Amino acid sequence: MRPEGTTSKPANQRPTFLMCPPTLYDVNYVINPWMAGNVHRSSREHAATQWQQLHTALAGIAHVLLVEPQPGSPDMVFTANAGLVRAGIVALSSFHHPERQGEEPHFRRWFHESGFAISEIPRATPFEGEGDALFEADGSRLWAGHGLRTLEDSHSHLTGLWDLEVVSLRLIDPRFYHLDTCFCPLSNGDVMYYPAAFDAASQQKIEARYTASQRICVSEADALRFACNAVNVGPNILLNQVSAELCARLQSRGFHVIQVELTEFLKAGGAAKCLVLRLSEMDVTHAA
Ligand code: ARG
C-alpha cells in the first residue's frame, strides 16, 4: 500500500484540517475525569514537542491550517470542539461548560474570516462540534453523541443543515465524554469503537449499521489510551500509542498506523483526533 503522503496531490486538493498551537495550553480546571489531579501538571514544553510531532505527521498527508491560541482559553488546542464542518458550512459549537464558552467568539471569527457559512447552535442545546459528531466515511450519515456534553435536542439542527441521516448515540461512561473518544468511522467503511461507552440501544444502532466484520472493538486498555481518538486520512491512521495487538489488527486491514505520543494532552482528556478538526470531506480512497 502506498501512503497518501507519497502522492503528488497539490496542497489545496488534499484533505484539510485545523489545528491550534499549544503555546497557551494548560489544565486549568476540571470538566472531565482525566483533568482531575492534573491541574497545572502538564508540561508546555513536552506538549509543544508532542503537538509538533502530530502536526508534522498530519502535514505529511494533509493540508493543515492554524488558528491562533487565545489567553484564557487553554482548551482551544482541541479544535475538534470548535464546530462541525461540511460543504463549507460550520455548525458552530455551543459549549456545555462555561469554562470553554469563551472559545466560541474566537472560533466564530476564524470561520468567518476563512469564508465558512456559520450556523449557530443555541446555548439552550449544547453541541460540542466534531468531538460529538462524526460523518460516515462516504458522507451518507452522521453519528452524533449525546448524554455527557452535547444535548440530544441539538441533533435536529444538524439534520436540517445537511439533509442526511443523523444517528444519535448515548454516551454513558464519563471517561468517554465525547463521541470521538470512543468511536471512529474509518475510510474503508469499518468502525473502530469501544462498545461499553454506549448504552444498549446505541450499541444496537451501531450493530445494525456495521456488520460484525466491519466492527473493530477495542479493549478497555486501548480505549483508555484514546485508541478511538484517531485521525484517519485515506489509508493512514494517526493516534496515540496503542497496543501492538490493536496496531496489528489495523495493519491487517491495510491501514498505515502512525503512533504519536500525546501523554501531555491525555491530562486534559484529549489525544490525536481532539487536536484536529476536519475542514474538508473525508477521503474515502482506501487501499485495504
Ligand atoms: N479538556 C477538554 C474538554 O474537556 C478536552 C476536549 C477533548 N476534545 C475532544 N474532541 N474529545 O472539553
mmCIF file of C-alpha atoms and ligand atoms in Angstrom:
data_model
loop_
_atom_site.group_PDB
_atom_site.id
_atom_site.type_symbol
_atom_site.label_atom_id
_atom_site.label_comp_id
_atom_site.label_asym_id
_atom_site.label_seq_id
_atom_site.Cartn_x
_atom_site.Cartn_y
_atom_site.Cartn_z
ATOM 1 C CA MET A 1 0.000 0.000 0.000
ATOM 2 C CA ARG A 2 1.120 3.489 -0.774
ATOM 3 C CA PRO A 3 0.646 6.079 1.984
ATOM 4 C CA GLU A 4 -1.202 9.123 0.717
ATOM 5 C CA GLY A 5 1.678 11.427 1.642
ATOM 6 C CA THR A 6 3.756 9.972 -1.147
ATOM 7 C CA THR A 7 1.325 11.076 -3.859
ATOM 8 C CA SER A 8 1.790 14.418 -5.555
ATOM 9 C CA LYS A 9 -1.645 15.978 -4.938
ATOM 10 C CA PRO A 10 -1.400 19.778 -4.779
ATOM 11 C CA ALA A 11 -1.947 21.151 -1.260
ATOM 12 C CA ASN A 12 -5.375 22.610 -1.989
ATOM 13 C CA GLN A 13 -6.736 19.240 -3.191
ATOM 14 C CA ARG A 14 -5.599 17.382 -0.131
ATOM 15 C CA PRO A 15 -7.859 16.886 2.873
ATOM 16 C CA THR A 16 -7.699 19.987 5.052
ATOM 17 C CA PHE A 17 -7.612 20.186 8.839
ATOM 18 C CA LEU A 18 -7.470 22.888 11.507
ATOM 19 C CA MET A 19 -5.079 22.799 14.466
ATOM 20 C CA CYS A 20 -4.228 25.289 17.234
ATOM 21 C CA PRO A 21 -0.650 25.534 18.545
ATOM 22 C CA PRO A 22 -0.349 24.614 22.261
ATOM 23 C CA THR A 23 1.524 27.752 23.317
ATOM 24 C CA LEU A 24 -1.247 28.622 25.825
ATOM 25 C CA TYR A 25 -2.279 25.050 26.617
ATOM 26 C CA ASP A 26 -2.727 24.111 30.272
ATOM 27 C CA VAL A 27 -5.001 22.089 32.523
ATOM 28 C CA ASN A 28 -6.665 24.961 34.391
ATOM 29 C CA TYR A 29 -9.942 23.410 35.565
ATOM 30 C CA VAL A 30 -11.671 20.046 35.811
ATOM 31 C CA ILE A 31 -14.525 19.353 33.385
ATOM 32 C CA ASN A 32 -13.808 15.667 32.734
ATOM 33 C CA PRO A 33 -12.328 12.832 34.848
ATOM 34 C CA TRP A 34 -8.983 12.992 33.027
ATOM 35 C CA MET A 35 -8.338 16.521 34.252
ATOM 36 C CA ALA A 36 -8.861 15.605 37.917
ATOM 37 C CA GLY A 37 -5.476 15.535 39.650
ATOM 38 C CA ASN A 38 -3.797 17.102 36.607
ATOM 39 C CA VAL A 39 -4.465 20.797 37.167
ATOM 40 C CA HIS A 40 -1.273 22.645 36.178
ATOM 41 C CA ARG A 41 0.500 19.289 35.893
ATOM 42 C CA SER A 42 1.106 19.364 32.143
ATOM 43 C CA SER A 43 4.409 20.494 30.712
ATOM 44 C CA ARG A 44 4.114 23.147 27.998
ATOM 45 C CA GLU A 45 7.488 22.124 26.675
ATOM 46 C CA HIS A 46 6.555 18.446 26.291
ATOM 47 C CA ALA A 47 3.136 19.386 24.983
ATOM 48 C CA ALA A 48 4.782 21.541 22.314
ATOM 49 C CA THR A 49 7.055 18.673 21.240
ATOM 50 C CA GLN A 50 4.194 16.154 21.091
ATOM 51 C CA TRP A 51 1.872 18.555 19.249
ATOM 52 C CA GLN A 52 4.648 19.331 16.756
ATOM 53 C CA GLN A 53 5.102 15.625 16.047
ATOM 54 C CA LEU A 54 1.385 15.258 15.376
ATOM 55 C CA HIS A 55 1.404 18.368 13.187
ATOM 56 C CA THR A 56 4.393 17.117 11.195
ATOM 57 C CA ALA A 57 2.795 13.692 10.681
ATOM 58 C CA LEU A 58 -0.526 15.224 9.604
ATOM 59 C CA ALA A 59 1.096 17.818 7.357
ATOM 60 C CA GLY A 60 2.797 14.934 5.533
ATOM 61 C CA ILE A 61 -0.568 13.578 4.382
ATOM 62 C CA ALA A 62 -2.909 16.585 4.504
ATOM 63 C CA HIS A 63 -3.135 20.349 4.379
ATOM 64 C CA VAL A 64 -3.112 21.870 7.900
ATOM 65 C CA LEU A 65 -4.403 25.348 8.774
ATOM 66 C CA LEU A 66 -3.828 27.024 12.131
ATOM 67 C CA VAL A 67 -5.949 29.153 14.429
ATOM 68 C CA GLU A 68 -4.175 31.388 16.915
ATOM 69 C CA PRO A 69 -4.431 30.382 20.591
ATOM 70 C CA GLN A 70 -6.087 32.949 22.871
ATOM 71 C CA PRO A 71 -5.398 33.867 26.510
ATOM 72 C CA GLY A 72 -7.987 32.426 28.880
ATOM 73 C CA SER A 73 -8.840 29.506 26.547
ATOM 74 C CA PRO A 74 -6.346 26.745 27.413
ATOM 75 C CA ASP A 75 -8.507 24.011 25.808
ATOM 76 C CA MET A 76 -8.613 25.825 22.446
ATOM 77 C CA VAL A 77 -5.884 23.445 21.322
ATOM 78 C CA PHE A 78 -8.693 20.849 20.979
ATOM 79 C CA THR A 79 -10.008 22.267 17.709
ATOM 80 C CA ALA A 80 -12.309 19.264 17.122
ATOM 81 C CA ASN A 81 -14.674 21.029 19.504
ATOM 82 C CA ALA A 82 -14.823 24.273 17.510
ATOM 83 C CA GLY A 83 -17.710 23.051 15.396
ATOM 84 C CA LEU A 84 -18.694 20.549 12.727
ATOM 85 C CA VAL A 85 -17.826 21.321 9.118
ATOM 86 C CA ARG A 86 -19.270 20.047 5.871
ATOM 87 C CA ALA A 87 -19.665 21.592 2.436
ATOM 88 C CA GLY A 88 -18.322 24.966 3.552
ATOM 89 C CA ILE A 89 -20.827 25.257 6.406
ATOM 90 C CA VAL A 90 -19.846 25.103 10.069
ATOM 91 C CA ALA A 91 -22.271 24.210 12.833
ATOM 92 C CA LEU A 92 -20.559 26.309 15.474
ATOM 93 C CA SER A 93 -20.263 24.709 18.887
ATOM 94 C CA SER A 94 -22.204 25.901 21.881
ATOM 95 C CA PHE A 95 -20.174 24.542 24.772
ATOM 96 C CA HIS A 96 -21.818 22.824 27.719
ATOM 97 C CA HIS A 97 -19.289 24.088 30.275
ATOM 98 C CA PRO A 98 -18.842 27.844 30.871
ATOM 99 C CA GLU A 99 -15.087 27.150 31.092
ATOM 100 C CA ARG A 100 -14.997 26.603 27.311
ATOM 101 C CA GLN A 101 -17.658 29.073 26.162
ATOM 102 C CA GLY A 102 -15.011 31.795 25.863
ATOM 103 C CA GLU A 103 -13.569 29.905 22.870
ATOM 104 C CA GLU A 104 -16.713 30.404 20.814
ATOM 105 C CA PRO A 105 -16.080 34.008 19.598
ATOM 106 C CA HIS A 106 -12.500 33.126 18.628
ATOM 107 C CA PHE A 107 -13.569 30.155 16.547
ATOM 108 C CA ARG A 108 -16.501 32.136 15.108
ATOM 109 C CA ARG A 109 -14.082 34.832 13.946
ATOM 110 C CA TRP A 110 -11.725 32.287 12.398
ATOM 111 C CA PHE A 111 -14.531 30.576 10.446
ATOM 112 C CA HIS A 112 -15.941 33.927 9.337
ATOM 113 C CA GLU A 113 -12.579 35.213 8.133
ATOM 114 C CA SER A 114 -11.905 31.888 6.393
ATOM 115 C CA GLY A 115 -15.118 32.122 4.358
ATOM 116 C CA PHE A 116 -17.289 29.461 6.016
ATOM 117 C CA ALA A 117 -21.058 29.900 6.321
ATOM 118 C CA ILE A 118 -21.838 29.838 10.032
ATOM 119 C CA SER A 119 -24.799 28.102 11.591
ATOM 120 C CA GLU A 120 -25.181 28.950 15.275
ATOM 121 C CA ILE A 121 -26.324 26.261 17.681
ATOM 122 C CA PRO A 122 -28.374 27.842 20.515
ATOM 123 C CA ARG A 123 -26.940 27.946 24.051
ATOM 124 C CA ALA A 124 -30.032 26.040 25.261
ATOM 125 C CA THR A 125 -28.948 22.968 23.258
ATOM 126 C CA PRO A 126 -25.209 22.456 23.827
ATOM 127 C CA PHE A 127 -23.279 20.912 20.945
ATOM 128 C CA GLU A 128 -19.532 20.277 21.030
ATOM 129 C CA GLY A 129 -18.732 20.015 17.343
ATOM 130 C CA GLU A 130 -16.807 17.184 15.760
ATOM 131 C CA GLY A 131 -15.924 15.976 19.257
ATOM 132 C CA ASP A 132 -19.504 14.700 19.372
ATOM 133 C CA ALA A 133 -20.405 14.268 15.695
ATOM 134 C CA LEU A 134 -18.632 12.110 13.130
ATOM 135 C CA PHE A 135 -19.555 11.531 9.496
ATOM 136 C CA GLU A 136 -19.608 8.084 7.974
ATOM 137 C CA ALA A 137 -16.643 7.954 5.580
ATOM 138 C CA ASP A 138 -18.857 8.118 2.469
ATOM 139 C CA GLY A 139 -20.758 11.069 3.944
ATOM 140 C CA SER A 140 -24.054 9.163 3.966
ATOM 141 C CA ARG A 141 -24.805 9.611 7.643
ATOM 142 C CA LEU A 142 -23.762 11.482 10.734
ATOM 143 C CA TRP A 143 -23.117 9.726 14.024
ATOM 144 C CA ALA A 144 -23.963 12.135 16.839
ATOM 145 C CA GLY A 145 -23.150 11.625 20.508
ATOM 146 C CA HIS A 146 -25.056 12.987 23.488
ATOM 147 C CA GLY A 147 -25.568 12.415 27.175
ATOM 148 C CA LEU A 148 -22.450 13.929 28.724
ATOM 149 C CA ARG A 149 -21.730 17.166 26.801
ATOM 150 C CA THR A 150 -23.884 17.568 23.706
ATOM 151 C CA LEU A 151 -27.650 17.608 24.300
ATOM 152 C CA GLU A 152 -29.654 15.236 22.108
ATOM 153 C CA ASP A 153 -32.013 18.077 21.161
ATOM 154 C CA SER A 154 -29.165 19.785 19.312
ATOM 155 C CA HIS A 155 -29.085 16.941 16.779
ATOM 156 C CA SER A 156 -32.197 18.213 14.992
ATOM 157 C CA HIS A 157 -30.222 21.315 13.933
ATOM 158 C CA LEU A 158 -27.716 19.025 12.220
ATOM 159 C CA THR A 159 -30.351 17.050 10.307
ATOM 160 C CA GLY A 160 -31.723 20.296 8.878
ATOM 161 C CA LEU A 161 -28.301 21.618 7.916
ATOM 162 C CA TRP A 162 -27.057 18.831 5.703
ATOM 163 C CA ASP A 163 -30.139 16.738 4.932
ATOM 164 C CA LEU A 164 -28.723 13.393 5.976
ATOM 165 C CA GLU A 165 -29.439 10.601 8.421
ATOM 166 C CA VAL A 166 -28.359 11.550 11.939
ATOM 167 C CA VAL A 167 -27.933 8.574 14.261
ATOM 168 C CA SER A 168 -27.940 9.629 17.912
ATOM 169 C CA LEU A 169 -25.730 7.618 20.265
ATOM 170 C CA ARG A 170 -25.962 7.925 24.048
ATOM 171 C CA LEU A 171 -22.649 8.050 25.920
ATOM 172 C CA ILE A 172 -22.745 6.605 29.436
ATOM 173 C CA ASP A 173 -19.139 6.498 30.715
ATOM 174 C CA PRO A 174 -17.783 9.887 31.924
ATOM 175 C CA ARG A 175 -14.253 8.864 30.866
ATOM 176 C CA PHE A 176 -15.519 8.792 27.273
ATOM 177 C CA TYR A 177 -17.449 12.039 27.408
ATOM 178 C CA HIS A 178 -17.186 12.904 23.696
ATOM 179 C CA LEU A 179 -18.107 10.597 20.822
ATOM 180 C CA ASP A 180 -14.626 10.934 19.311
ATOM 181 C CA THR A 181 -13.079 9.404 22.452
ATOM 182 C CA CYS A 182 -14.779 6.051 21.805
ATOM 183 C CA PHE A 183 -15.986 5.863 18.169
ATOM 184 C CA CYS A 184 -14.142 6.267 14.883
ATOM 185 C CA PRO A 185 -15.670 5.593 11.449
ATOM 186 C CA LEU A 186 -12.876 4.559 9.081
ATOM 187 C CA SER A 187 -12.257 5.335 5.421
ATOM 188 C CA ASN A 188 -12.852 1.740 4.268
ATOM 189 C CA GLY A 189 -16.346 1.626 5.828
ATOM 190 C CA ASP A 190 -15.247 -0.103 9.045
ATOM 191 C CA VAL A 191 -15.623 1.387 12.509
ATOM 192 C CA MET A 192 -13.249 1.272 15.486
ATOM 193 C CA TYR A 193 -15.047 1.718 18.808
ATOM 194 C CA TYR A 194 -15.347 0.874 22.486
ATOM 195 C CA PRO A 195 -18.842 -0.644 22.925
ATOM 196 C CA ALA A 196 -19.102 -0.217 26.717
ATOM 197 C CA ALA A 197 -19.053 3.564 26.327
ATOM 198 C CA PHE A 198 -22.590 3.385 24.862
ATOM 199 C CA ASP A 199 -25.967 2.390 26.244
ATOM 200 C CA ALA A 200 -27.528 -0.838 24.961
ATOM 201 C CA ALA A 201 -29.854 0.868 22.453
ATOM 202 C CA SER A 202 -26.936 2.765 20.933
ATOM 203 C CA GLN A 203 -24.826 -0.396 20.695
ATOM 204 C CA GLN A 204 -27.705 -1.940 18.733
ATOM 205 C CA LYS A 205 -27.819 1.041 16.352
ATOM 206 C CA ILE A 206 -24.108 0.551 15.645
ATOM 207 C CA GLU A 207 -24.523 -3.211 15.166
ATOM 208 C CA ALA A 208 -27.434 -2.616 12.785
ATOM 209 C CA ARG A 209 -25.330 -0.418 10.502
ATOM 210 C CA TYR A 210 -21.966 -2.208 10.573
ATOM 211 C CA THR A 211 -21.547 -5.956 10.015
ATOM 212 C CA ALA A 212 -19.593 -7.927 12.633
ATOM 213 C CA SER A 213 -16.518 -7.985 10.402
ATOM 214 C CA GLN A 214 -16.694 -4.195 9.946
ATOM 215 C CA ARG A 215 -16.606 -3.594 13.705
ATOM 216 C CA ILE A 216 -13.193 -3.256 15.327
ATOM 217 C CA CYS A 217 -13.912 -3.410 19.060
ATOM 218 C CA VAL A 218 -11.058 -2.081 21.166
ATOM 219 C CA SER A 219 -10.210 -3.300 24.666
ATOM 220 C CA GLU A 220 -10.772 -1.066 27.679
ATOM 221 C CA ALA A 221 -6.973 -0.668 27.963
ATOM 222 C CA ASP A 222 -6.710 0.625 24.387
ATOM 223 C CA ALA A 223 -9.818 2.777 24.817
ATOM 224 C CA LEU A 224 -8.084 4.369 27.818
ATOM 225 C CA ARG A 225 -5.077 5.038 25.559
ATOM 226 C CA PHE A 226 -7.518 7.002 23.380
ATOM 227 C CA ALA A 227 -7.144 4.498 20.530
ATOM 228 C CA CYS A 228 -10.524 5.539 19.099
ATOM 229 C CA ASN A 229 -9.415 9.170 19.141
ATOM 230 C CA ALA A 230 -7.744 8.615 15.800
ATOM 231 C CA VAL A 231 -7.331 10.831 12.741
ATOM 232 C CA ASN A 232 -7.971 8.781 9.619
ATOM 233 C CA VAL A 233 -6.822 10.175 6.272
ATOM 234 C CA GLY A 234 -7.271 7.636 3.485
ATOM 235 C CA PRO A 235 -5.179 4.603 4.480
ATOM 236 C CA ASN A 236 -3.360 6.472 7.271
ATOM 237 C CA ILE A 237 -4.393 6.365 10.919
ATOM 238 C CA LEU A 238 -2.747 8.786 13.359
ATOM 239 C CA LEU A 239 -3.221 8.050 17.044
ATOM 240 C CA ASN A 240 -1.644 7.991 20.477
ATOM 241 C CA GLN A 241 0.470 4.939 21.334
ATOM 242 C CA VAL A 242 -1.736 1.826 21.456
ATOM 243 C CA SER A 243 -1.199 -1.909 21.985
ATOM 244 C CA ALA A 244 0.811 -3.919 19.466
ATOM 245 C CA GLU A 245 -2.245 -6.150 19.125
ATOM 246 C CA LEU A 246 -4.552 -3.317 18.007
ATOM 247 C CA CYS A 247 -1.869 -1.898 15.772
ATOM 248 C CA ALA A 248 -1.524 -5.310 14.063
ATOM 249 C CA ARG A 249 -5.308 -5.585 13.655
ATOM 250 C CA LEU A 250 -5.441 -2.214 11.896
ATOM 251 C CA GLN A 251 -2.445 -3.071 9.721
ATOM 252 C CA SER A 252 -4.039 -6.380 8.702
ATOM 253 C CA ARG A 253 -6.935 -4.315 7.294
ATOM 254 C CA GLY A 254 -4.482 -2.346 5.154
ATOM 255 C CA PHE A 255 -4.063 0.732 7.349
ATOM 256 C CA HIS A 256 -0.790 2.545 7.818
ATOM 257 C CA VAL A 257 -0.641 3.224 11.575
ATOM 258 C CA ILE A 258 1.247 6.314 12.758
ATOM 259 C CA GLN A 259 1.616 6.479 16.543
ATOM 260 C CA VAL A 260 2.473 9.772 18.229
ATOM 261 C CA GLU A 261 2.956 10.059 21.984
ATOM 262 C CA LEU A 262 0.336 12.508 23.256
ATOM 263 C CA THR A 263 0.506 11.974 27.036
ATOM 264 C CA GLU A 264 0.506 15.709 27.840
ATOM 265 C CA PHE A 265 -2.881 16.080 26.169
ATOM 266 C CA LEU A 266 -4.347 12.985 27.837
ATOM 267 C CA LYS A 267 -4.048 15.000 31.065
ATOM 268 C CA ALA A 268 -6.818 17.239 29.700
ATOM 269 C CA GLY A 269 -8.791 14.312 28.265
ATOM 270 C CA GLY A 270 -7.723 14.577 24.644
ATOM 271 C CA ALA A 271 -5.449 12.947 22.058
ATOM 272 C CA ALA A 272 -4.886 12.988 18.277
ATOM 273 C CA LYS A 273 -8.424 13.429 16.992
ATOM 274 C CA CYS A 274 -9.338 16.088 19.582
ATOM 275 C CA LEU A 275 -6.389 18.193 18.428
ATOM 276 C CA VAL A 276 -7.599 18.256 14.832
ATOM 277 C CA LEU A 277 -10.752 19.488 13.084
ATOM 278 C CA ARG A 278 -11.628 18.260 9.597
ATOM 279 C CA LEU A 279 -12.446 21.123 7.237
ATOM 280 C CA SER A 280 -12.904 19.136 4.017
ATOM 281 C CA GLU A 281 -14.858 15.977 3.250
ATOM 282 C CA MET A 282 -13.415 12.610 4.181
ATOM 283 C CA ASP A 283 -11.113 10.937 1.678
ATOM 284 C CA VAL A 284 -12.633 7.538 1.017
ATOM 285 C CA THR A 285 -9.878 6.261 -1.249
ATOM 286 C CA HIS A 286 -8.580 3.351 0.726
ATOM 287 C CA ALA A 287 -6.189 0.594 -0.107
ATOM 288 C CA ALA A 288 -7.435 -2.276 2.089
HETATM 289 N N1 ARG B 1 -10.403 19.389 28.248
HETATM 290 C C1 ARG B 1 -11.226 19.333 27.081
HETATM 291 C C2 ARG B 1 -12.683 19.180 27.489
HETATM 292 O O1 ARG B 1 -12.937 18.533 28.474
HETATM 293 C C3 ARG B 1 -10.801 18.201 26.203
HETATM 294 C C4 ARG B 1 -11.535 18.139 24.902
HETATM 295 C C5 ARG B 1 -11.200 16.945 24.068
HETATM 296 N N2 ARG B 1 -11.791 17.043 22.787
HETATM 297 C C6 ARG B 1 -12.413 16.075 22.131
HETATM 298 N N3 ARG B 1 -12.790 16.297 20.904
HETATM 299 N N4 ARG B 1 -12.716 14.932 22.690
HETATM 300 O O2 ARG B 1 -13.572 19.703 26.866
#
